[in-house]
């Protein structure tokens, strides 16, 4: 079985008080880092942002509001349309404010991606190989 899963979605981005615009979200999962999902948001061939998300948080965000820090997820229903709303907060600016971006993804597409990664590493079966990481650090000395 493939230990790497990738899915590209068209999502809606709203940042800096602008209207929504369509961008690509490249979601990837690598079983070697079993707790994380990488999301790269791109427009016109340019990467706009890259975030590492907790896969359990991503799954929970389809059903309830989660997150209190720089990443917050929650389900949103508009009629029959179900979205996963992802809010990302940037670094604190000198004026004390923060950049904020909201990404809306079609929830069934995110759920399908999660099903694919759960086939690779089922929830609760993740392994953290601390010995391997420590050996690699010590070998590069």
CSV table of N, CA and C in Angstrom, one decimal:
chain,number,residue,atom,x,y,z
A,1,UNK,N,0.8,-1.2,0.0
A,1,UNK,CA,0.0,0.0,0.0
A,1,UNK,C,0.9,1.2,0.0
A,2,UNK,N,0.5,2.3,-0.7
A,2,UNK,CA,1.2,3.5,-0.8
A,2,UNK,C,1.2,4.2,0.5
A,3,UNK,N,2.4,4.7,1.0
A,3,UNK,CA,2.5,5.3,2.3
A,3,UNK,C,2.4,6.9,2.1
A,4,UNK,N,2.0,7.3,0.9
A,4,UNK,CA,1.9,8.8,0.7
A,4,UNK,C,0.5,9.0,-0.1
A,5,UNK,N,-0.2,10.0,0.4
A,5,UNK,CA,-1.5,10.3,-0.2
A,5,UNK,C,-1.5,11.8,-0.5
A,6,UNK,N,-2.0,12.1,-1.7
A,6,UNK,CA,-2.0,13.5,-2.2
A,6,UNK,C,-3.4,13.7,-2.8
A,7,UNK,N,-4.0,14.9,-2.6
A,7,UNK,CA,-5.2,15.3,-3.2
A,7,UNK,C,-5.2,16.8,-3.4
A,8,UNK,N,-5.6,17.2,-4.6
A,8,UNK,CA,-5.7,18.6,-4.9
A,8,UNK,C,-7.2,19.0,-5.0
A,9,UNK,N,-7.5,20.1,-4.2
A,9,UNK,CA,-8.9,20.6,-4.2
A,9,UNK,C,-8.9,22.0,-4.6
A,10,UNK,N,-10.0,22.4,-5.2
A,10,UNK,CA,-10.2,23.9,-5.5
A,10,UNK,C,-11.0,24.4,-4.2
A,11,UNK,N,-10.4,25.4,-3.6
A,11,UNK,CA,-11.0,25.9,-2.4
A,11,UNK,C,-11.2,27.4,-2.6
A,12,UNK,N,-11.9,28.0,-1.6
A,12,UNK,CA,-12.2,29.5,-1.7
A,12,UNK,C,-11.4,30.2,-0.6
A,13,UNK,N,-10.6,31.2,-1.0
A,13,UNK,CA,-9.8,31.9,-0.1
A,13,UNK,C,-10.3,33.3,0.1
A,14,UNK,N,-10.4,33.8,1.3
A,14,UNK,CA,-10.7,35.2,1.6
A,14,UNK,C,-9.7,35.7,2.6
A,15,UNK,N,-9.0,36.8,2.2
A,15,UNK,CA,-7.9,37.4,3.0
A,15,UNK,C,-7.9,38.9,2.9
A,16,UNK,N,-7.6,39.6,3.9
A,16,UNK,CA,-7.4,41.0,3.8
A,16,UNK,C,-8.7,41.8,3.4
A,17,UNK,N,-9.9,41.3,3.8
A,17,UNK,CA,-11.1,42.0,3.5
A,17,UNK,C,-11.6,41.8,2.1
A,18,UNK,N,-11.0,40.9,1.3
A,18,UNK,CA,-11.4,40.7,-0.1
A,18,UNK,C,-12.5,39.7,-0.2
A,19,UNK,N,-13.1,39.6,-1.3
A,19,UNK,CA,-14.1,38.6,-1.6
A,19,UNK,C,-13.4,37.3,-1.8
A,20,UNK,N,-14.2,36.2,-1.8
A,20,UNK,CA,-13.6,34.9,-2.0
A,20,UNK,C,-13.0,34.8,-3.4
A,21,UNK,N,-11.8,34.1,-3.5
A,21,UNK,CA,-11.3,33.8,-4.8
A,21,UNK,C,-10.8,32.3,-4.8
A,22,UNK,N,-10.9,31.7,-5.9
A,22,UNK,CA,-10.6,30.2,-6.0
A,22,UNK,C,-9.1,30.1,-6.0
A,23,UNK,N,-8.6,29.1,-5.2
A,23,UNK,CA,-7.2,28.8,-5.2
A,23,UNK,C,-7.1,27.2,-5.1
A,24,UNK,N,-5.9,26.7,-5.3
A,24,UNK,CA,-5.8,25.2,-5.2
A,24,UNK,C,-5.2,24.9,-3.8
A,25,UNK,N,-5.7,23.9,-3.2
A,25,UNK,CA,-5.1,23.4,-2.0
A,25,UNK,C,-4.6,22.0,-2.3
A,26,UNK,N,-3.3,21.9,-2.1
A,26,UNK,CA,-2.6,20.6,-2.3
A,26,UNK,C,-2.4,20.0,-0.9
A,27,UNK,N,-3.2,18.9,-0.7
A,27,UNK,CA,-3.2,18.2,0.6
A,27,UNK,C,-2.3,17.0,0.5
A,28,UNK,N,-1.4,16.8,1.4
A,28,UNK,CA,-0.5,15.6,1.3
A,28,UNK,C,-0.3,15.0,2.7
A,29,UNK,N,-0.2,13.7,2.7
A,29,UNK,CA,0.0,12.9,3.9
A,29,UNK,C,1.1,11.9,3.6
A,30,UNK,N,2.0,11.8,4.6
A,30,UNK,CA,3.1,10.9,4.5
A,30,UNK,C,3.1,10.0,5.8
A,31,UNK,N,3.0,8.7,5.6
A,31,UNK,CA,3.0,7.8,6.8
A,31,UNK,C,4.2,7.9,7.7
A,32,UNK,N,5.3,8.4,7.1
A,32,UNK,CA,6.5,8.6,8.0
A,32,UNK,C,6.3,9.8,9.0
A,33,UNK,N,5.3,10.6,8.8
A,33,UNK,CA,4.9,11.7,9.7
A,33,UNK,C,3.5,11.5,10.0
A,34,UNK,N,3.1,10.5,10.7
A,34,UNK,CA,1.7,10.0,10.7
A,34,UNK,C,0.7,11.0,11.4
A,35,UNK,N,1.1,12.0,12.1
A,35,UNK,CA,0.1,12.9,12.8
A,35,UNK,C,-0.2,14.1,12.0
A,36,UNK,N,0.5,14.3,10.9
A,36,UNK,CA,0.4,15.6,10.2
A,36,UNK,C,-0.1,15.5,8.7
A,37,UNK,N,-0.8,16.5,8.3
A,37,UNK,CA,-1.2,16.7,6.9
A,37,UNK,C,-0.6,18.1,6.5
A,38,UNK,N,0.0,18.1,5.4
A,38,UNK,CA,0.5,19.3,4.8
A,38,UNK,C,-0.4,19.9,3.8
A,39,UNK,N,-0.7,21.2,4.0
A,39,UNK,CA,-1.6,21.9,3.0
A,39,UNK,C,-0.8,23.1,2.4
A,40,UNK,N,-0.7,23.0,1.1
A,40,UNK,CA,-0.1,24.1,0.3
A,40,UNK,C,-1.1,24.8,-0.5
A,41,UNK,N,-1.3,26.0,-0.3
A,41,UNK,CA,-2.3,26.8,-1.0
A,41,UNK,C,-1.6,27.6,-2.2
A,42,UNK,N,-2.1,27.4,-3.4
A,42,UNK,CA,-1.4,28.0,-4.5
A,42,UNK,C,-2.4,28.7,-5.5
A,43,UNK,N,-1.9,29.7,-6.2
A,43,UNK,CA,-2.7,30.4,-7.2
A,43,UNK,C,-1.7,30.8,-8.3
A,44,UNK,N,-2.2,30.4,-9.5
A,44,UNK,CA,-1.5,30.8,-10.7
A,44,UNK,C,0.0,30.2,-10.7
A,45,UNK,N,0.1,29.0,-10.1
A,45,UNK,CA,1.4,28.4,-10.1
A,45,UNK,C,2.3,28.8,-9.0
A,46,UNK,N,1.9,29.8,-8.1
A,46,UNK,CA,2.7,30.3,-7.0
A,46,UNK,C,2.1,29.8,-5.7
A,47,UNK,N,3.0,29.3,-4.8
A,47,UNK,CA,2.6,28.9,-3.5
A,47,UNK,C,2.3,30.1,-2.7
A,48,UNK,N,1.1,30.2,-2.1
A,48,UNK,CA,0.8,31.4,-1.3
A,48,UNK,C,1.1,31.1,0.2
A,49,UNK,N,0.9,29.9,0.6
A,49,UNK,CA,1.1,29.5,2.0
A,49,UNK,C,1.3,28.0,2.2
A,50,UNK,N,2.0,27.6,3.2
A,50,UNK,CA,2.1,26.2,3.5
A,50,UNK,C,1.9,26.0,5.0
A,51,UNK,N,1.0,25.1,5.3
A,51,UNK,CA,0.6,24.9,6.7
A,51,UNK,C,0.7,23.4,7.0
A,52,UNK,N,1.2,23.0,8.2
A,52,UNK,CA,1.1,21.6,8.6
A,52,UNK,C,0.0,21.6,9.7
A,53,UNK,N,-0.9,20.7,9.4
A,53,UNK,CA,-2.1,20.5,10.2
A,53,UNK,C,-2.1,19.2,10.9
A,54,UNK,N,-2.7,19.1,12.1
A,54,UNK,CA,-2.8,17.9,12.8
A,54,UNK,C,-4.0,17.1,12.2
A,55,UNK,N,-3.7,15.9,11.8
A,55,UNK,CA,-4.8,15.1,11.0
A,55,UNK,C,-6.0,14.9,11.9
A,56,UNK,N,-5.9,14.7,13.2
A,56,UNK,CA,-7.0,14.4,14.0
A,56,UNK,C,-7.9,15.7,14.1
A,57,UNK,N,-7.2,16.9,14.2
A,57,UNK,CA,-7.9,18.1,14.3
A,57,UNK,C,-8.6,18.4,13.0
A,58,UNK,N,-8.0,18.0,11.8
A,58,UNK,CA,-8.7,18.2,10.5
A,58,UNK,C,-9.9,17.3,10.5
A,59,UNK,N,-9.8,16.1,11.0
A,59,UNK,CA,-11.0,15.2,11.0
A,59,UNK,C,-12.1,15.8,11.9
A,60,UNK,N,-11.7,16.2,13.1
A,60,UNK,CA,-12.7,16.8,14.1
A,60,UNK,C,-13.3,18.0,13.6
A,61,UNK,N,-12.6,18.8,12.8
A,61,UNK,CA,-13.1,20.1,12.3
A,61,UNK,C,-14.3,19.9,11.3
A,62,UNK,N,-14.4,18.7,10.8
A,62,UNK,CA,-15.6,18.4,9.9
A,62,UNK,C,-16.9,18.3,10.7
A,63,UNK,N,-16.8,18.1,12.0
A,63,UNK,CA,-17.9,17.8,12.9
A,63,UNK,C,-18.2,18.9,13.9
A,64,UNK,N,-17.1,19.6,14.3
A,64,UNK,CA,-17.3,20.6,15.4
A,64,UNK,C,-16.1,21.6,15.3
A,65,UNK,N,-16.3,22.8,15.9
A,65,UNK,CA,-15.3,23.8,16.0
A,65,UNK,C,-14.1,23.3,16.8
A,66,UNK,N,-12.9,23.4,16.3
A,66,UNK,CA,-11.7,23.0,17.0
A,66,UNK,C,-10.6,24.1,16.7
A,67,UNK,N,-9.6,24.1,17.7
A,67,UNK,CA,-8.5,25.1,17.5
A,67,UNK,C,-8.7,26.3,18.3
A,68,UNK,N,-7.7,26.8,19.0
A,68,UNK,CA,-7.7,28.0,19.7
A,68,UNK,C,-6.5,28.9,19.4
A,69,UNK,N,-5.6,28.4,18.6
A,69,UNK,CA,-4.3,29.1,18.3
A,69,UNK,C,-4.4,29.7,16.9
A,70,UNK,N,-3.3,29.4,16.2
A,70,UNK,CA,-3.1,30.0,14.8
A,70,UNK,C,-4.0,29.3,13.8
A,71,UNK,N,-4.5,28.2,14.1
A,71,UNK,CA,-5.4,27.4,13.1
A,71,UNK,C,-6.7,27.1,13.8
A,72,UNK,N,-7.8,27.4,13.2
A,72,UNK,CA,-9.1,27.1,13.7
A,72,UNK,C,-10.0,26.5,12.6
A,73,UNK,N,-10.6,25.5,12.9
A,73,UNK,CA,-11.5,24.8,11.9
A,73,UNK,C,-12.9,24.6,12.4
A,74,UNK,N,-13.8,24.6,11.5
A,74,UNK,CA,-15.2,24.4,11.9
A,74,UNK,C,-16.1,24.1,10.7
A,75,UNK,N,-17.1,23.2,10.9
A,75,UNK,CA,-18.0,22.9,9.8
A,75,UNK,C,-19.0,24.1,9.6
A,76,UNK,N,-19.3,24.3,8.3
A,76,UNK,CA,-20.3,25.3,8.0
A,76,UNK,C,-21.3,24.7,7.0
A,77,UNK,N,-22.6,24.9,7.1
A,77,UNK,CA,-23.5,24.5,6.2
A,77,UNK,C,-24.3,25.7,5.6
A,78,UNK,N,-24.3,25.7,4.3
A,78,UNK,CA,-25.1,26.8,3.6
A,78,UNK,C,-26.1,26.0,2.7
A,79,UNK,N,-27.3,25.9,3.1
A,79,UNK,CA,-28.2,25.1,2.4
A,79,UNK,C,-27.8,23.6,2.4
A,80,UNK,N,-27.6,23.0,1.2
A,80,UNK,CA,-27.2,21.7,1.1
A,80,UNK,C,-25.7,21.6,1.0
A,81,UNK,N,-25.0,22.7,0.9
A,81,UNK,CA,-23.6,22.8,0.7
A,81,UNK,C,-22.9,22.7,2.1
A,82,UNK,N,-22.0,21.8,2.3
A,82,UNK,CA,-21.2,21.6,3.5
A,82,UNK,C,-19.8,22.0,3.3
A,83,UNK,N,-19.3,22.9,4.1
A,83,UNK,CA,-17.9,23.3,4.0
A,83,UNK,C,-17.1,23.0,5.3
A,84,UNK,N,-15.8,22.9,5.1
A,84,UNK,CA,-14.9,23.0,6.2
A,84,UNK,C,-14.3,24.4,6.1
A,85,UNK,N,-14.5,25.2,7.2
A,85,UNK,CA,-13.9,26.5,7.2
A,85,UNK,C,-12.6,26.5,8.0
A,86,UNK,N,-11.5,26.9,7.4
A,86,UNK,CA,-10.2,26.9,8.0
A,86,UNK,C,-9.8,28.4,8.2
A,87,UNK,N,-9.5,28.8,9.4
A,87,UNK,CA,-9.0,30.1,9.6
A,87,UNK,C,-7.5,30.0,10.1
A,88,UNK,N,-6.7,30.8,9.4
A,88,UNK,CA,-5.3,30.8,9.7
A,88,UNK,C,-4.9,32.2,10.1
A,89,UNK,N,-4.2,32.3,11.2
A,89,UNK,CA,-3.7,33.6,11.7
A,89,UNK,C,-2.2,33.7,11.5
A,90,UNK,N,-1.7,34.8,11.0
A,90,UNK,CA,-0.3,35.0,10.8
A,90,UNK,C,0.4,35.6,12.0
A,91,UNK,N,1.7,35.9,11.8
A,91,UNK,CA,2.5,36.5,12.9
A,91,UNK,C,1.9,37.8,13.3
A,92,UNK,N,2.2,38.2,14.5
A,92,UNK,CA,1.8,39.5,15.0
A,92,UNK,C,2.6,40.6,14.3
A,93,UNK,N,1.9,41.6,13.8
A,93,UNK,CA,2.5,42.7,13.2
A,93,UNK,C,3.0,43.7,14.2
A,94,UNK,N,3.8,44.7,13.8
A,94,UNK,CA,4.3,45.7,14.8
A,94,UNK,C,3.1,46.5,15.4
A,95,UNK,N,2.0,46.7,14.7
A,95,UNK,CA,0.9,47.4,15.2
A,95,UNK,C,0.0,46.5,16.1
A,96,UNK,N,0.4,45.3,16.3
A,96,UNK,CA,-0.4,44.4,17.2
A,96,UNK,C,-1.4,43.6,16.5
A,97,UNK,N,-1.7,43.9,15.3
A,97,UNK,CA,-2.7,43.1,14.5
A,97,UNK,C,-2.1,41.9,13.9
A,98,UNK,N,-2.9,41.1,13.3
A,98,UNK,CA,-2.4,39.8,12.7
A,98,UNK,C,-3.1,39.7,11.3
A,99,UNK,N,-2.3,39.1,10.4
A,99,UNK,CA,-2.9,38.8,9.1
A,99,UNK,C,-3.9,37.6,9.3
A,100,UNK,N,-4.9,37.5,8.6
A,100,UNK,CA,-5.9,36.5,8.8
A,100,UNK,C,-6.4,36.0,7.4
A,101,UNK,N,-6.4,34.7,7.2
A,101,UNK,CA,-7.0,34.2,6.0
A,101,UNK,C,-8.0,33.1,6.3
A,102,UNK,N,-9.0,33.1,5.5
A,102,UNK,CA,-10.1,32.0,5.7
A,102,UNK,C,-10.2,31.2,4.4
A,103,UNK,N,-10.1,29.9,4.6
A,103,UNK,CA,-10.2,29.0,3.4
A,103,UNK,C,-11.4,28.2,3.6
A,104,UNK,N,-12.2,28.1,2.6
A,104,UNK,CA,-13.4,27.2,2.7
A,104,UNK,C,-13.3,26.1,1.7
A,105,UNK,N,-13.4,24.9,2.2
A,105,UNK,CA,-13.2,23.7,1.3
A,105,UNK,C,-14.5,22.9,1.4
A,106,UNK,N,-14.8,22.2,0.3
A,106,UNK,CA,-16.0,21.3,0.2
A,106,UNK,C,-15.7,20.2,1.2
A,107,UNK,N,-16.5,20.1,2.2
A,107,UNK,CA,-16.3,19.1,3.3
A,107,UNK,C,-16.3,17.6,2.8
A,108,UNK,N,-17.2,17.2,1.8
A,108,UNK,CA,-17.1,15.8,1.4
A,108,UNK,C,-15.7,15.5,0.7
A,109,UNK,N,-15.1,16.5,0.1
A,109,UNK,CA,-13.8,16.2,-0.6
A,109,UNK,C,-12.7,16.0,0.5
A,110,UNK,N,-12.8,16.8,1.6
A,110,UNK,CA,-11.8,16.7,2.7
A,110,UNK,C,-12.0,15.4,3.4
A,111,UNK,N,-13.3,15.0,3.6
A,111,UNK,CA,-13.6,13.7,4.2
A,111,UNK,C,-13.1,12.5,3.4
A,112,UNK,N,-13.2,12.6,2.0
A,112,UNK,CA,-12.6,11.6,1.2
A,112,UNK,C,-11.1,11.5,1.3
A,113,UNK,N,-10.4,12.6,1.4
A,113,UNK,CA,-9.0,12.6,1.6
A,113,UNK,C,-8.7,11.9,3.0
A,114,UNK,N,-9.4,12.3,4.0
A,114,UNK,CA,-9.2,11.7,5.3
A,114,UNK,C,-9.4,10.1,5.3
A,115,UNK,N,-10.4,9.7,4.5
A,115,UNK,CA,-10.6,8.3,4.4
A,115,UNK,C,-9.4,7.6,3.8
A,116,UNK,N,-8.9,8.2,2.8
A,116,UNK,CA,-7.7,7.7,2.1
A,116,UNK,C,-6.5,7.6,3.0
A,117,UNK,N,-6.3,8.6,3.9
A,117,UNK,CA,-5.1,8.5,4.8
A,117,UNK,C,-5.4,7.6,5.9
A,118,UNK,N,-6.6,7.4,6.3
A,118,UNK,CA,-6.9,6.5,7.4
A,118,UNK,C,-6.8,5.0,6.9
A,119,UNK,N,-6.8,4.8,5.6
A,119,UNK,CA,-6.5,3.5,5.1
A,119,UNK,C,-5.0,3.2,5.2
A,120,UNK,N,-4.2,4.2,5.0
A,120,UNK,CA,-2.7,4.1,5.1
A,120,UNK,C,-2.3,3.9,6.6
A,121,UNK,N,-2.8,4.8,7.5
A,121,UNK,CA,-2.5,4.6,8.9
A,121,UNK,C,-3.8,4.9,9.6
A,122,UNK,N,-4.5,3.9,10.1
A,122,UNK,CA,-5.8,4.1,10.8
A,122,UNK,C,-5.6,4.9,12.1
A,123,UNK,N,-6.6,5.7,12.4
A,123,UNK,CA,-6.6,6.5,13.7
A,123,UNK,C,-6.3,5.6,14.9
A,124,UNK,N,-5.4,6.1,15.7
A,124,UNK,CA,-4.9,5.3,16.9
A,124,UNK,C,-3.8,4.4,16.6
A,125,UNK,N,-3.4,4.2,15.3
A,125,UNK,CA,-2.3,3.3,15.0
A,125,UNK,C,-1.0,4.1,14.6
A,126,UNK,N,-1.0,5.4,14.8
A,126,UNK,CA,0.1,6.2,14.5
A,126,UNK,C,1.3,5.8,15.4
A,127,UNK,N,2.5,5.8,14.9
A,127,UNK,CA,3.7,5.5,15.7
A,127,UNK,C,4.6,6.7,15.6
A,128,UNK,N,5.1,7.1,16.8
A,128,UNK,CA,6.2,8.1,16.9
A,128,UNK,C,7.5,7.4,17.1
A,129,UNK,N,8.4,7.4,16.2
A,129,UNK,CA,9.6,6.7,16.3
A,129,UNK,C,10.7,7.6,16.8
A,130,UNK,N,10.6,7.8,18.1
A,130,UNK,CA,11.6,8.7,18.8
A,130,UNK,C,13.0,8.2,18.7
A,131,UNK,N,13.2,6.9,18.8
A,131,UNK,CA,14.5,6.3,18.7
A,131,UNK,C,15.2,6.5,17.3
A,132,UNK,N,14.4,6.4,16.3
A,132,UNK,CA,14.9,6.7,14.9
A,132,UNK,C,15.3,8.1,14.7
A,133,UNK,N,14.5,9.0,15.2
A,133,UNK,CA,14.8,10.5,15.1
A,133,UNK,C,16.0,10.8,15.9
A,134,UNK,N,16.1,10.3,17.1
A,134,UNK,CA,17.3,10.5,18.0
A,134,UNK,C,18.6,10.0,17.3
A,135,UNK,N,18.5,8.8,16.7
A,135,UNK,CA,19.6,8.2,16.1
A,135,UNK,C,20.1,9.0,14.9
A,136,UNK,N,19.1,9.6,14.1
A,136,UNK,CA,19.4,10.4,13.0
A,136,UNK,C,20.1,11.7,13.4
A,137,UNK,N,19.6,12.3,14.5
A,137,UNK,CA,20.2,13.5,15.0
A,137,UNK,C,21.7,13.3,15.5
A,138,UNK,N,21.8,12.2,16.2
A,138,UNK,CA,23.2,11.9,16.8
A,138,UNK,C,24.2,11.5,15.7
A,139,UNK,N,23.7,10.9,14.6
A,139,UNK,CA,24.6,10.5,13.5
A,139,UNK,C,25.1,11.7,12.7
A,140,UNK,N,24.4,12.7,12.7
A,140,UNK,CA,24.8,13.9,11.9
A,140,UNK,C,25.7,14.8,12.7
A,141,UNK,N,25.8,14.5,14.0
A,141,UNK,CA,26.6,15.1,15.1
A,141,UNK,C,27.1,16.4,14.9
